[in-house]
GROMACS .gro file of C-alpha atoms in nm:
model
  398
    1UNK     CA    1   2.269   1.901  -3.284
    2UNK     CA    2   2.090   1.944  -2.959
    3UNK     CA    3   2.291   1.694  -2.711
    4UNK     CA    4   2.103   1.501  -2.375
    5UNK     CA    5   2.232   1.325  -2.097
    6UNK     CA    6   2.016   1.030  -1.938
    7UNK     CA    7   2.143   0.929  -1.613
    8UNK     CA    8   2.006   0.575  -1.560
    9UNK     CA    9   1.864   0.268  -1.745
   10UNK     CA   10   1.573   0.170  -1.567
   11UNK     CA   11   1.240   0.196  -1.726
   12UNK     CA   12   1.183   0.581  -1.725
   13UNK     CA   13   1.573   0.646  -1.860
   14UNK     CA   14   1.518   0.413  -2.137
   15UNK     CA   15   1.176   0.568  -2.238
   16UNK     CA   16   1.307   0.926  -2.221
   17UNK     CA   17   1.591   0.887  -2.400
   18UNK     CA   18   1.507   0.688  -2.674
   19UNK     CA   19   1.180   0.924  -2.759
   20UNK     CA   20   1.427   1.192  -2.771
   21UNK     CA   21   1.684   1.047  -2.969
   22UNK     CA   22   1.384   0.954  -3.194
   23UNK     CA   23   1.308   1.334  -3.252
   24UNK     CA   24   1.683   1.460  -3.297
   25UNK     CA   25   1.866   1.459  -3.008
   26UNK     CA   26   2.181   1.294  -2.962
   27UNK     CA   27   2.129   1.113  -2.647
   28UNK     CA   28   2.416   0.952  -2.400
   29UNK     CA   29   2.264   0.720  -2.156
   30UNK     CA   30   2.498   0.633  -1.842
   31UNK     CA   31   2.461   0.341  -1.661
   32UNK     CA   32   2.600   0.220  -1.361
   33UNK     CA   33   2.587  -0.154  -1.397
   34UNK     CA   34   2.799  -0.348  -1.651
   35UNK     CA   35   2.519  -0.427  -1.824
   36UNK     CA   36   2.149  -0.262  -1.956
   37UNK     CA   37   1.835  -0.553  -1.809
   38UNK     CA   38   1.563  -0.609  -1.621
   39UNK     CA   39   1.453  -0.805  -1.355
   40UNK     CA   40   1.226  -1.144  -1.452
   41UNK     CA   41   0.880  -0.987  -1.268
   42UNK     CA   42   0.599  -0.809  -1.459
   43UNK     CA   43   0.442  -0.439  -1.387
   44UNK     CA   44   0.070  -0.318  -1.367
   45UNK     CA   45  -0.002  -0.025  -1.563
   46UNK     CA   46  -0.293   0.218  -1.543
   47UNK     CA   47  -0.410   0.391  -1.860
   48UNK     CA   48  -0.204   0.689  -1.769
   49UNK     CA   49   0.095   0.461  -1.837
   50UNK     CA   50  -0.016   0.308  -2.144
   51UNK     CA   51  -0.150   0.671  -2.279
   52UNK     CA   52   0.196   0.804  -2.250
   53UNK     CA   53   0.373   0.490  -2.388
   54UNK     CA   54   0.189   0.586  -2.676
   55UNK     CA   55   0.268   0.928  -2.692
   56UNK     CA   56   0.609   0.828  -2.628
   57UNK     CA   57   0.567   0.646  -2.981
   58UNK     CA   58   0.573   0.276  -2.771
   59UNK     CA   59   0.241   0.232  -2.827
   60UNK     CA   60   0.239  -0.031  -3.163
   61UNK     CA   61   0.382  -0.303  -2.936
   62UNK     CA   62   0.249  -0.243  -2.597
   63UNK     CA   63  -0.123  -0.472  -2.709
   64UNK     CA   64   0.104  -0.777  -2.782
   65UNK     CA   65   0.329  -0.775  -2.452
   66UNK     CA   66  -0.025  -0.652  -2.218
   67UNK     CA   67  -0.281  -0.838  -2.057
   68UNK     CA   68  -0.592  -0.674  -1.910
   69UNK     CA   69  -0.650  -0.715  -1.517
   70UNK     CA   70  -0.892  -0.909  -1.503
   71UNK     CA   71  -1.052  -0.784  -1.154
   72UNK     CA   72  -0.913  -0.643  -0.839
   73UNK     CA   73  -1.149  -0.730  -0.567
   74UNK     CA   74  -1.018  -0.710  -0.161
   75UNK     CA   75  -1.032  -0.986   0.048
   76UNK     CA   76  -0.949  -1.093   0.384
   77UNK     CA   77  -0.689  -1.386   0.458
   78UNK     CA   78  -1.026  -1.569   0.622
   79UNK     CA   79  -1.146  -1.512   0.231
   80UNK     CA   80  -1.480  -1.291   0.376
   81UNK     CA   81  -1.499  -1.015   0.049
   82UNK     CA   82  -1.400  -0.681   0.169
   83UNK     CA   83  -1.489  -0.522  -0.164
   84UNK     CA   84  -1.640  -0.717  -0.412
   85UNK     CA   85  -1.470  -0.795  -0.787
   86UNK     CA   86  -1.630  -0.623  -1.026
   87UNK     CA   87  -1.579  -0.509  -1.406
   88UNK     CA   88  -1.406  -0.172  -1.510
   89UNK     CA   89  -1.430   0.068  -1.769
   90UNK     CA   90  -1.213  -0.007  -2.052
   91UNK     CA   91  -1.054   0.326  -1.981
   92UNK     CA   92  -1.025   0.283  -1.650
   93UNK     CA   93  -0.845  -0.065  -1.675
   94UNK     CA   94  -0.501  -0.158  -1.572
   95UNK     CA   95  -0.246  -0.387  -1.779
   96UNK     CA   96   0.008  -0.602  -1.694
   97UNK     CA   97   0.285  -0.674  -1.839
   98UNK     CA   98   0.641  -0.860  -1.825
   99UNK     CA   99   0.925  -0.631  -1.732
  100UNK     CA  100   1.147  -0.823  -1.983
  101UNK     CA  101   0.925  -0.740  -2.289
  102UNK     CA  102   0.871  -0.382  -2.192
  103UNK     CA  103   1.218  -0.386  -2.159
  104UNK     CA  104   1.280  -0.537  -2.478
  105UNK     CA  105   1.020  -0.288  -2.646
  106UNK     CA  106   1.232   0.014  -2.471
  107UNK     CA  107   1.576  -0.095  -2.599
  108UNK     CA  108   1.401  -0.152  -2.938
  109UNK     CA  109   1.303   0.223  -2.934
  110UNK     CA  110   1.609   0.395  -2.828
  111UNK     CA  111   1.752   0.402  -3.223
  112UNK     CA  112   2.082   0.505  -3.348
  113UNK     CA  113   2.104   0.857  -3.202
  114UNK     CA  114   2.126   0.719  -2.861
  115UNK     CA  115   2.462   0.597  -2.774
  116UNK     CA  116   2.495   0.371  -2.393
  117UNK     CA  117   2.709   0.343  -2.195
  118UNK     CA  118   2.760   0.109  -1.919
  119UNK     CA  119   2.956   0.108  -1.640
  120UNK     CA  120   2.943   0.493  -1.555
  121UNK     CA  121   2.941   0.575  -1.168
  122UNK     CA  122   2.800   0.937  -1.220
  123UNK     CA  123   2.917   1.192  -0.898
  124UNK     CA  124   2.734   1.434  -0.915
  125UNK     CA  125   2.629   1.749  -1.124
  126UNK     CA  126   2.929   1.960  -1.260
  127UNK     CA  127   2.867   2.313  -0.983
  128UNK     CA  128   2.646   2.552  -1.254
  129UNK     CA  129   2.862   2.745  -1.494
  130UNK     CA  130   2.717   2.814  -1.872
  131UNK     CA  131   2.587   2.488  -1.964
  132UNK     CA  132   2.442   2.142  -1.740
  133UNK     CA  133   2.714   1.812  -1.728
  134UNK     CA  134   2.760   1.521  -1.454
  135UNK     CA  135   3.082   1.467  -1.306
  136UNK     CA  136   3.217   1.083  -1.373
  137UNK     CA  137   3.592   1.007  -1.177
  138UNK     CA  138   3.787   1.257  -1.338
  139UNK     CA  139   3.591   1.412  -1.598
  140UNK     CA  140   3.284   1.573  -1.732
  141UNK     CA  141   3.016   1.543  -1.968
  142UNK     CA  142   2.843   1.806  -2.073
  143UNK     CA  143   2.450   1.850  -2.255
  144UNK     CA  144   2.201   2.093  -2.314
  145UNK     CA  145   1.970   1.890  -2.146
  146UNK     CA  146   2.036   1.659  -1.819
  147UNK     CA  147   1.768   1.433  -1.730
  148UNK     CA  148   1.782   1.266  -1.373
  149UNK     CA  149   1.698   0.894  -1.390
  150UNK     CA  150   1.899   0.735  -1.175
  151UNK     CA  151   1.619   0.611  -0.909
  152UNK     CA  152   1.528   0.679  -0.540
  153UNK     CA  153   1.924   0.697  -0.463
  154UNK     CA  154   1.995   0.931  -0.721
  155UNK     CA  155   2.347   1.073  -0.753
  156UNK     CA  156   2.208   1.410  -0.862
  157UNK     CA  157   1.902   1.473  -0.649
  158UNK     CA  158   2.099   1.584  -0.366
  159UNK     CA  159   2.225   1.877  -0.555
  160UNK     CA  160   1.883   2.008  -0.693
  161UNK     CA  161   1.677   1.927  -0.341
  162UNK     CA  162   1.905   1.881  -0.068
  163UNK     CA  163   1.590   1.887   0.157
  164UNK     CA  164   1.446   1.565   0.010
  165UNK     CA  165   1.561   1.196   0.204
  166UNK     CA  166   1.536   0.856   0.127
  167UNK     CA  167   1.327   0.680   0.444
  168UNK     CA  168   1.198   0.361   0.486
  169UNK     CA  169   0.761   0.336   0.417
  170UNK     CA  170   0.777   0.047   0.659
  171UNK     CA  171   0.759  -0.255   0.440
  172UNK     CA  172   0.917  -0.481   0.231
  173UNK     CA  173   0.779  -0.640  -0.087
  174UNK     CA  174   0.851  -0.974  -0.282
  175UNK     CA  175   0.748  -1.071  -0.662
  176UNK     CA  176   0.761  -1.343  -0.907
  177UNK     CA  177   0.645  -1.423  -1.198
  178UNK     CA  178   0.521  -1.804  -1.230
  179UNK     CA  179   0.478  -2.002  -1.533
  180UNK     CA  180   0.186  -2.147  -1.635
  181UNK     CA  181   0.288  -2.537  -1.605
  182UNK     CA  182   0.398  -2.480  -1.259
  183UNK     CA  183   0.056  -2.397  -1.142
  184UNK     CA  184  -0.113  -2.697  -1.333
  185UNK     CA  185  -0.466  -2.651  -1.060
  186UNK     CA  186  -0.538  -2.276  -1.115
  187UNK     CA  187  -0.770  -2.177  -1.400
  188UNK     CA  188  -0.711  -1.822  -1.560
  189UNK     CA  189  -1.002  -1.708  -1.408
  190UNK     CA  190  -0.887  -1.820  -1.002
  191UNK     CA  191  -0.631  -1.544  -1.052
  192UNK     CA  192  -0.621  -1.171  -0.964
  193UNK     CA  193  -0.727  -0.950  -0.698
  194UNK     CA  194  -0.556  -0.866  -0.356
  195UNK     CA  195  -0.570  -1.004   0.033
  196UNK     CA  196  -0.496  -0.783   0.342
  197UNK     CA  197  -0.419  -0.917   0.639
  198UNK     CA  198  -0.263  -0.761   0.964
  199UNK     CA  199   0.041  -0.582   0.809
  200UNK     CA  200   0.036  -0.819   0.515
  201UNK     CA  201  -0.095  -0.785   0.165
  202UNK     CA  202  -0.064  -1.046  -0.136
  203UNK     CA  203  -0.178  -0.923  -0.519
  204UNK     CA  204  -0.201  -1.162  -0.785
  205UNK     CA  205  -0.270  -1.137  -1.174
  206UNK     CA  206  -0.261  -1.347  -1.482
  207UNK     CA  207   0.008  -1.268  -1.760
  208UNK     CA  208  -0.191  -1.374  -2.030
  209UNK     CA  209  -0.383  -1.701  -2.056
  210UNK     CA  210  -0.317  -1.987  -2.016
  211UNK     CA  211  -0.060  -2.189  -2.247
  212UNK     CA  212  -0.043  -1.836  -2.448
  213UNK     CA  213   0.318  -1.848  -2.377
  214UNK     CA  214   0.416  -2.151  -2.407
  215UNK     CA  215   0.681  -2.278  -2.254
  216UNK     CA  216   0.842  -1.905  -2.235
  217UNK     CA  217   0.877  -1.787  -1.916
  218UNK     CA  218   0.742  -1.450  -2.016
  219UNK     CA  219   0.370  -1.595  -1.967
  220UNK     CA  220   0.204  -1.730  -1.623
  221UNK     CA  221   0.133  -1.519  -1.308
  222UNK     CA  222   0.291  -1.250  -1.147
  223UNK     CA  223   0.215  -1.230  -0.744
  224UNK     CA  224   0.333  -0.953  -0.527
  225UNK     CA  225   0.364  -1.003  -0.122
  226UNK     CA  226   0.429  -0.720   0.080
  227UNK     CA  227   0.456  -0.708   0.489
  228UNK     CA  228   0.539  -0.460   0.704
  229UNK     CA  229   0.869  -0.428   0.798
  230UNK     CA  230   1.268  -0.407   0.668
  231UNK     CA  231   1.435  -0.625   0.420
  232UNK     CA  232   1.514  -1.022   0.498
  233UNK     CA  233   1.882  -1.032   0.501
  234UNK     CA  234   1.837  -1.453   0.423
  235UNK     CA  235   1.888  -1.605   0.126
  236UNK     CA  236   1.643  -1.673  -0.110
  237UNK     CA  237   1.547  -2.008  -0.006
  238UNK     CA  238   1.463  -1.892   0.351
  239UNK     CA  239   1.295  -1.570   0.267
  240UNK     CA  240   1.057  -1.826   0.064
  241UNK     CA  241   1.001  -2.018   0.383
  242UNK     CA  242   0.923  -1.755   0.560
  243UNK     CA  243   0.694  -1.633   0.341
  244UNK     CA  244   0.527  -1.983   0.305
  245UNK     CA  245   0.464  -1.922   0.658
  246UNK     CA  246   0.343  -1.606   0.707
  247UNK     CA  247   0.041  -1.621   0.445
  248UNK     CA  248  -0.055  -2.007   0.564
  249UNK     CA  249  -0.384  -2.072   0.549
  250UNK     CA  250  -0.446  -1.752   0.313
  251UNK     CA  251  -0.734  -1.838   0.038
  252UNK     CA  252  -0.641  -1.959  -0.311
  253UNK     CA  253  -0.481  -1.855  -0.497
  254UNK     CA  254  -0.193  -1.785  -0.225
  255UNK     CA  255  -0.048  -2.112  -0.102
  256UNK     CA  256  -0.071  -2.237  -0.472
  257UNK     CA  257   0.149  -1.996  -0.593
  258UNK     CA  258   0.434  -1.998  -0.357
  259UNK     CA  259   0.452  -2.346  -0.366
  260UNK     CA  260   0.564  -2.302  -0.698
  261UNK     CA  261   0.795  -2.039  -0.661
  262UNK     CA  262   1.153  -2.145  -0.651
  263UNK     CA  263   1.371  -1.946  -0.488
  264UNK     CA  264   1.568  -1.779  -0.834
  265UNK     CA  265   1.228  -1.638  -0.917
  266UNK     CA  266   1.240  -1.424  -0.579
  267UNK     CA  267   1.240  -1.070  -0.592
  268UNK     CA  268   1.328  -0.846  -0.285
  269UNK     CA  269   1.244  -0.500  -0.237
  270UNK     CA  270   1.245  -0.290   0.050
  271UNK     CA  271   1.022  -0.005  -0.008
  272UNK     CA  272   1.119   0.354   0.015
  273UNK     CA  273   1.026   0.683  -0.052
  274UNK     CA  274   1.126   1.069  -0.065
  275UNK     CA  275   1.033   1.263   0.216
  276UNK     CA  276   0.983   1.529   0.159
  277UNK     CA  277   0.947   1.596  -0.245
  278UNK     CA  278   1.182   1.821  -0.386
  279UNK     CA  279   1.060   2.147  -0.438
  280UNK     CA  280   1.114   2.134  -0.830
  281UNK     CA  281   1.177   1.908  -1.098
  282UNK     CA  282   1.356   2.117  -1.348
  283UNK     CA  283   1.616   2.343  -1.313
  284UNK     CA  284   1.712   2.568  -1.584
  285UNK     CA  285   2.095   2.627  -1.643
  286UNK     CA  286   2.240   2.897  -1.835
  287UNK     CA  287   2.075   2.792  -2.221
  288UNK     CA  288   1.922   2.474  -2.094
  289UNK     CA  289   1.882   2.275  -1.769
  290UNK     CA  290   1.863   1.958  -1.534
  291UNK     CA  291   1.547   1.786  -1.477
  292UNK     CA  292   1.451   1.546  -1.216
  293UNK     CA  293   1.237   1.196  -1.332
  294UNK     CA  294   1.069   0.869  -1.233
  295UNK     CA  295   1.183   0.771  -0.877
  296UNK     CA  296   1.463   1.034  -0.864
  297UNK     CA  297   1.208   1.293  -0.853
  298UNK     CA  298   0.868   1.140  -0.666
  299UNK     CA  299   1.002   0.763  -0.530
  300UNK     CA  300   0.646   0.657  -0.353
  301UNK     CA  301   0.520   0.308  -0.190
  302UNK     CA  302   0.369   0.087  -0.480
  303UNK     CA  303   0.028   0.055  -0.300
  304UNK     CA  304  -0.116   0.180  -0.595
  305UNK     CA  305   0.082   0.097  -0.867
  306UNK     CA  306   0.175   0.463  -0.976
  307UNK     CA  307   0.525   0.475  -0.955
  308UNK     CA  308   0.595   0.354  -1.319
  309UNK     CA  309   0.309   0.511  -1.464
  310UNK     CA  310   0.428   0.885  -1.326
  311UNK     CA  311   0.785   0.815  -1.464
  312UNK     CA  312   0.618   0.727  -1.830
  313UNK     CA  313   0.459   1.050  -1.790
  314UNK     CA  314   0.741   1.264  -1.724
  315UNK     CA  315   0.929   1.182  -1.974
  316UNK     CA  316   0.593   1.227  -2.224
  317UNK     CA  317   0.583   1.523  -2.107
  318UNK     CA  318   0.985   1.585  -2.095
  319UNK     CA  319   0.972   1.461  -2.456
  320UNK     CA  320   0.678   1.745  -2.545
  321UNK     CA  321   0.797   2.021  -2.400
  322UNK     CA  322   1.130   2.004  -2.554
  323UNK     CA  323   1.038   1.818  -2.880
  324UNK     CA  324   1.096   2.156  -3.103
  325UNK     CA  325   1.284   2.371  -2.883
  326UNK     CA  326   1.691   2.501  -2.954
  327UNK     CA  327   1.935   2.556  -2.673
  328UNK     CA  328   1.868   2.903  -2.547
  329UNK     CA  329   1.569   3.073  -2.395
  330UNK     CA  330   1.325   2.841  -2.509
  331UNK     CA  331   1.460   2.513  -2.380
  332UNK     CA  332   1.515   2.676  -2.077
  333UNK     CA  333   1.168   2.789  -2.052
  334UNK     CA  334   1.051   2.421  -2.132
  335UNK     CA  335   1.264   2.293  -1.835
  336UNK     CA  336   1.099   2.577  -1.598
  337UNK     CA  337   0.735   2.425  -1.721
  338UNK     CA  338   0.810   2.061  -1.690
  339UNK     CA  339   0.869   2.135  -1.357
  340UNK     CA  340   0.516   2.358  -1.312
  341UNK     CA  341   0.318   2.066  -1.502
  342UNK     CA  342   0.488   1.755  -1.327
  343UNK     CA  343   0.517   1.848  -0.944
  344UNK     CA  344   0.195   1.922  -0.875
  345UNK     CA  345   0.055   1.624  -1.017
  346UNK     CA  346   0.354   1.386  -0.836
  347UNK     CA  347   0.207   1.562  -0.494
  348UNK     CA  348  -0.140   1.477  -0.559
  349UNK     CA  349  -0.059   1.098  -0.656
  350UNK     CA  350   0.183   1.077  -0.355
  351UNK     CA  351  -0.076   1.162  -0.151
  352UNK     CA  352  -0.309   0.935  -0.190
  353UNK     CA  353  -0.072   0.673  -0.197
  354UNK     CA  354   0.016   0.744   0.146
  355UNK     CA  355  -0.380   0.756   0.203
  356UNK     CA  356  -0.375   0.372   0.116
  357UNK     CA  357  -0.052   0.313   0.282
  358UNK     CA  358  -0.254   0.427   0.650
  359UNK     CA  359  -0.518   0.190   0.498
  360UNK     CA  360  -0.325  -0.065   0.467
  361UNK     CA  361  -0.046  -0.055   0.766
  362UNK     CA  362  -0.338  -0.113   1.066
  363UNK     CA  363  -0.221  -0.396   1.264
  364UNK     CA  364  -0.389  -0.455   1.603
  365UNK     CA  365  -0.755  -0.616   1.667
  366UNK     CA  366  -0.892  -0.259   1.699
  367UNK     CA  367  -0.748  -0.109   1.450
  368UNK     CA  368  -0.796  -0.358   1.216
  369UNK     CA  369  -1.190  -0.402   1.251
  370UNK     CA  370  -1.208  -0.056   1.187
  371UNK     CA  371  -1.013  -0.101   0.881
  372UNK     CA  372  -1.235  -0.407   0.733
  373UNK     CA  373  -1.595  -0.205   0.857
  374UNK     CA  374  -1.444   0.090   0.639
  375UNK     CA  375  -1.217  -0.064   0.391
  376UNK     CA  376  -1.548  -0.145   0.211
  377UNK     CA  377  -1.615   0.256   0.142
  378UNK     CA  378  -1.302   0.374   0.171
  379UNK     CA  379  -1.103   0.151  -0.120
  380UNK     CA  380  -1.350   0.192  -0.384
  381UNK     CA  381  -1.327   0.548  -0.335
  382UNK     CA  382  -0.964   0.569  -0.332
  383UNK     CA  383  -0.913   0.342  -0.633
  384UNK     CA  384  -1.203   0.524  -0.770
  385UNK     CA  385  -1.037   0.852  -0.726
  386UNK     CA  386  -0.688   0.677  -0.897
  387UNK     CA  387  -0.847   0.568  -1.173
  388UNK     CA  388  -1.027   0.884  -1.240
  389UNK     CA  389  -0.743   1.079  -1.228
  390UNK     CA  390  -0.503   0.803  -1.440
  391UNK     CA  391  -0.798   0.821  -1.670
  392UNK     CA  392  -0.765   1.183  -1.733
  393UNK     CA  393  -0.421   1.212  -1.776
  394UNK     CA  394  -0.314   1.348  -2.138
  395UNK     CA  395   0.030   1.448  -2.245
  396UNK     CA  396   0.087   1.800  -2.302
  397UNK     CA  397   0.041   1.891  -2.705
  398UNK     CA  398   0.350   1.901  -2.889
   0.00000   0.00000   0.00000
């Protein structure tokens, strides 16, 4: 039987490995925390990400965990429009969804030919002899296939693209999700869209309507804050003040919504990247290979929501490319094209995020009335341009 290693259980790991234990792999996923979860915040998705959930066979569940966007118009904190809300193709749409159902959905999928386990501090990659494996404290395990999911601090990356660093993008972000009865003022419909202010952005959208939930704490609103600069090294509580402070006087929904976020529903994030990308993303060895995925292979800003969607498309396309190859010359082969199909498309998407990242980083009077007299063109173009391009996004045929 043809044998895969999946280093990592975030999002991407879990997706990759259970659509190939689903077509006949036996799959070992290593994980370095004592446990498999996910965090209690929710995650956009563009229709590149929900076309290769589907492809991935996730697709029968996704509708009953997703909730359309409603709009996504720009405002300042002052609440002058920058860009106006307005409707979007239905194929051009994004989703959100809770992190703990997708998560739910991914375990769901992994089946009986995947076997976790937890606990696993992976080294490194075993130096190339006849056949991939990751080092773990003493010993080895060995695949035809070695897929690289272990995030933007990847324990294998450094091996396949020494060249490639983990630096700062120059902010930090914060999410929550809210529920529902916490928020008892804001109508469905007062929710959603995004606020820029000098080095500070807030993003808001409904997870489903209200009382659609509940009383679960799967349902309500998920807000993202990000501001320029490193991580808060306070607890909770105070890097909730401080946020309190810092978008005062912001429009609705803003204040509304962290005053009802306690503390425990918090979620810090300093935002990173790879700079620069690694040169490749698969690497044959001897009859099969090493492939990097998700944020081990293209870890960007989340300006425009990408980062997810790219790792569901990797491993689509992973999953593709190898679905009915044998160790040997052909799986090899398949390892040389994921890396041919995926890299170019991680550079164009990187791009542009940085594009919005300048956008977004002005700070200064000048700079930022330049910004909000151009913000207008430029943003609908960009976002334009990303939702063309998620829109066209197919998996390769398998």
């Amino acid at each position: 039987m043809r044998t895969a290693v999946v280093v990592g259980a975030g999002i991407g790991g879990l997706a990759v490995a259970g659509a190939l234990a689903r077509t006949g792999w036996r799959v070992t996923l290593l994980e370095r925390e004592d446990r498999v979860r996910s965090d209690g915040t929710a995650l956009v998705l563009w229709p590149n990400g929900v076309r290769a959930l589907r492809a991935l066979g996730l697709g029968a569940g996704l509708e009953a965990i997703a909730t359309p966007v409603s709009h996504t118009g720009v405002r300042r904190p002052d609440g002058q429009w920058l860009v106006q809300p307005r409707p979007q193709p239905e194929d051009r749409a994004p989703v959100v969804v809770h992190r703990e159902d997708l998560h739910d959905a991914l375990i769901a999928g992994l089946g009986e030919q995947a076997e976790i386990r937890t606990g696993v501090t992976v080294k490194g990659l075993r130096p190339a002899v006849d056949r991939p494996a990751v080092t773990i404290g003493r010993g080895v395990v060995e695949a035809d296939l070695v897929v690289a999911a272990d995030g933007v601090h990847s324990a294998l990356r450094p091996a396949l693209a020494p060249g490639s660093s983990v630096v700062s993008s120059g902010c930090s972000a914060w999410r929550a999700v809210i529920p529902w009865y916490r928020a008892p003022q804001l109508a469905t419909g007062q929710v959603g869209g995004e606020i820029l202010g000098a080095g500070y952005r807030f993003v808001s959208a409904s997870l489903g309507e209200r009382g659609s939930a509940g009383g679960s704490s799967r349902g309500g609103i998920y807000w993202v804050a990000t501001a320029a600069g490193a991580s808060r090294p306070e607890p909770p509580a105070t890097q909730l003040t401080l946020l309190r402070r810092w978008f005062a006087g912001w429009p609705a929904p803003v204040g509304e919504l962290l005053a009802a976020t306690e503390p425990a529903d918090l979620v810090q994030q300093e935002v990173r990247e790879l700079r620069p990308l690694p040169p490749a993303y698969g690497f044959p060895v001897g009859p099969g290979g090493v492939v990097l995925l998700g944020d081990a292979a293209h870890a960007m800003p989340h300006h425009l929501g990408q980062g997810a969607c790219l790792a569901f498309e990797d491993a689509a396309t992973l999953c593709a490319l190898v679905r009915d190859t044998v160790p040997g010359p052909a799986l090899a082969a398949a390892v040389d094209s994921y890396s041919r199909l995926r890299r170019p498309r991680a550079v164009a998407m990187v791009r542009q995020t940085r594009r919005m990242a300048a956008v977004l980083s002005a700070r200064g009077r000048l700079a930022l009335r330049a910004r909000d007299a151009t913000l207008g063109t430029i943003s609908p173009r960009l976002m334009g341009s990303v939702a063309a391009t998620a829109a066209q996004w197919q998996p390769p045929p398998s």
